[in-house]
Amino acid sequence: MGKRKTTPLKDYAPDGHHCSLELKTSKLGMVSFFRDLKQEDLDEIVKRFSATHYREGAEIYYQGDPANYLRVVVDGAVKLLRYTDEGKDVVLDILEPGSYFGSLKLLGSDVYTESAVAQSGCCILSVGLKDFREILQEYPSVGIAILEVSAEKLRSSQEQIKQLTTEPVETRIANILLTLTEKFGENKKEGTLIQLPFSRKDLADMAGTTTESASRVMSNFQKEGIIETGRQWVALKDIKKLRTIIED
Amino acid sequence: MGKRKTTPLKDYAPDGHHCSLELKTSKLGMVSFFRDLKQEDLDEIVKRFSATHYREGAEIYYQGDPANYLRVVVDGAVKLLRYTDEGKDVVLDILEPGSYFGSLKLLGSDVYTESAVAQSGCCILSVGLKDFREILQEYPSVGIAILEVSAEKLRSSQEQIKQLTTEPVETRIANILLTLTEKFGENKKEGTLIQLPFSRKDLADMAGTTTESASRVMSNFQKEGIIETGRQWVALKDIKKLRTIIED
DNA sequence: GCACTAAAATGATATAGATCAAGTTAGTGC
DNA sequence: GCACTAACTTGATCTATATCATTTTAGTGC
């Protein structure tokens, strides 16, 4: 167990030099509802988006704000959450590059029902809803594709409901680790590093439990050699064993 | 406390005479994504749908079945649920007339991830996805409207996640009763009858708890005069008090 | 009205996980 | 290398709710 001295996570430079036009275009092309467009159409569409950089922890929008933009993650990770009156946070999703978020309320106006926070330094593309409506008009295939993505989001949300009501904390956490690995995993000498700063509290808010319980589960996982973990980082060492826990 | 001798719920005749063409058209017009269409367009669209009747408890589709239809509730109520491996059922939603369900997977093929059961006798319109794709092509406004409905569904699903992780069973049940009243409430001399057969088990599966716990909560609500209840039915007598419980 | 049955209520007990309360340490910055 | 602090861990207790085991009853059909 070679003890590390510094976090294995890479630092995101928030200066924006990452986010070239090519990167923007290529990430936009990754969003599944733009995936089928020709390169020239994509080039046209990307012009309507504007890019913004956020530092780790920055609020992109807050629940209750007027919802006038559709956004796409180009680089980094975005956390969607609800702050409750009782002071408990509920993390709804952590988005990887290529995911969209924000508003789809194309008719009338609306207000965000969740908050969006930069989980790492990140680059976000955004488009006003009026512009997006025009895009939909011009490229009808986008409308159909976006429907599918929305349906998929609903599904994963329902899966979460199922897990909350039927699975114990340990299984839920195992599932989260697996999902995060798929989204943000980077292969290193030993195991897969989840390239994303996230704390026990984040994990707890994702699993619908407390920091302490999340911590206990993670300690056990480490004892069993399933993961290696430090402050704000986790690396998966034994995915097979993790899968066993999920399948019970 | 005048004891009732028969269920106050009305019986749905499963013979289909309810479901006239006018009723179909008017219900289809209630689906928010068809709401803005002209009457003549609606008349055209309704022709592409076919109507089926289901008796209470009948399976409309089962999770894992190939998902080739989009459906609309015309009359009655539909329960969407997931059966888990461990034998626990998770109710995802109970749909009132005017709601859509089924598949939106317009490209490629897919499989249902939940099951749909007729909660009461009901009349369902369905359209094949190929036909629906044509409708979308012909009436682009439908596409935009459906996006909004999907976003709304995602939202209510996220609200459910929030409640499961932050609210105690009593509050969750209070919320469910309120929602069901809004969807299926019928004003009677004393209070609002939820016009829908649903058992303690249904309620428990909606709230993510057990039949026994649901039963206890309902007993208390009745003792406090908030509801009046029998087998498979509930009437709200004191909405204000119920709201108090929700707001804590 | 009476018998029958599935649904609901109730009681006793067990338990996962929350809560409360101190510790420990990883990783940073000097 | 050392001190510092937020992140994490660990332990002891408490509690909401599950579980198990019965009993009661609403509503039906005769």
Tab-separated table of C-alpha atoms (C1' of nucleotides) in Angstrom, chain D residues 2-30:
chain	number	residue	atom	x	y	z
D	2	DC	C1'	6.394	20.565	10.184
D	3	DA	C1'	2.188	22.449	11.480
D	4	DC	C1'	-2.397	22.953	10.257
D	5	DT	C1'	-7.211	21.870	8.991
D	6	DA	C1'	-10.886	19.991	6.553
D	7	DA	C1'	-11.919	15.467	5.384
D	8	DC	C1'	-12.488	11.303	7.030
D	9	DT	C1'	-12.971	7.558	10.483
D	10	DT	C1'	-14.656	5.208	14.330
D	11	DG	C1'	-17.427	4.156	18.363
D	12	DA	C1'	-21.657	4.331	21.222
D	13	DT	C1'	-26.247	5.071	21.245
D	14	DC	C1'	-30.883	5.911	19.496
D	15	DT	C1'	-34.870	5.579	16.456
D	16	DA	C1'	-37.803	4.984	12.526
D	17	DT	C1'	-39.341	1.485	10.209
D	18	DA	C1'	-39.071	-3.408	8.799
D	19	DT	C1'	-40.377	-7.906	10.059
D	20	DC	C1'	-43.058	-11.487	12.039
D	21	DA	C1'	-47.261	-13.100	14.002
D	22	DT	C1'	-52.075	-12.601	14.954
D	23	DT	C1'	-56.478	-10.723	15.178
D	24	DT	C1'	-60.066	-7.927	13.337
D	25	DT	C1'	-63.194	-6.242	9.887
D	26	DA	C1'	-65.167	-4.454	5.471
D	27	DG	C1'	-67.486	-5.723	1.826
D	28	DT	C1'	-69.296	-9.406	-1.168
D	29	DG	C1'	-72.391	-12.992	-2.560
D	30	DC	C1'	-75.614	-16.076	-1.122
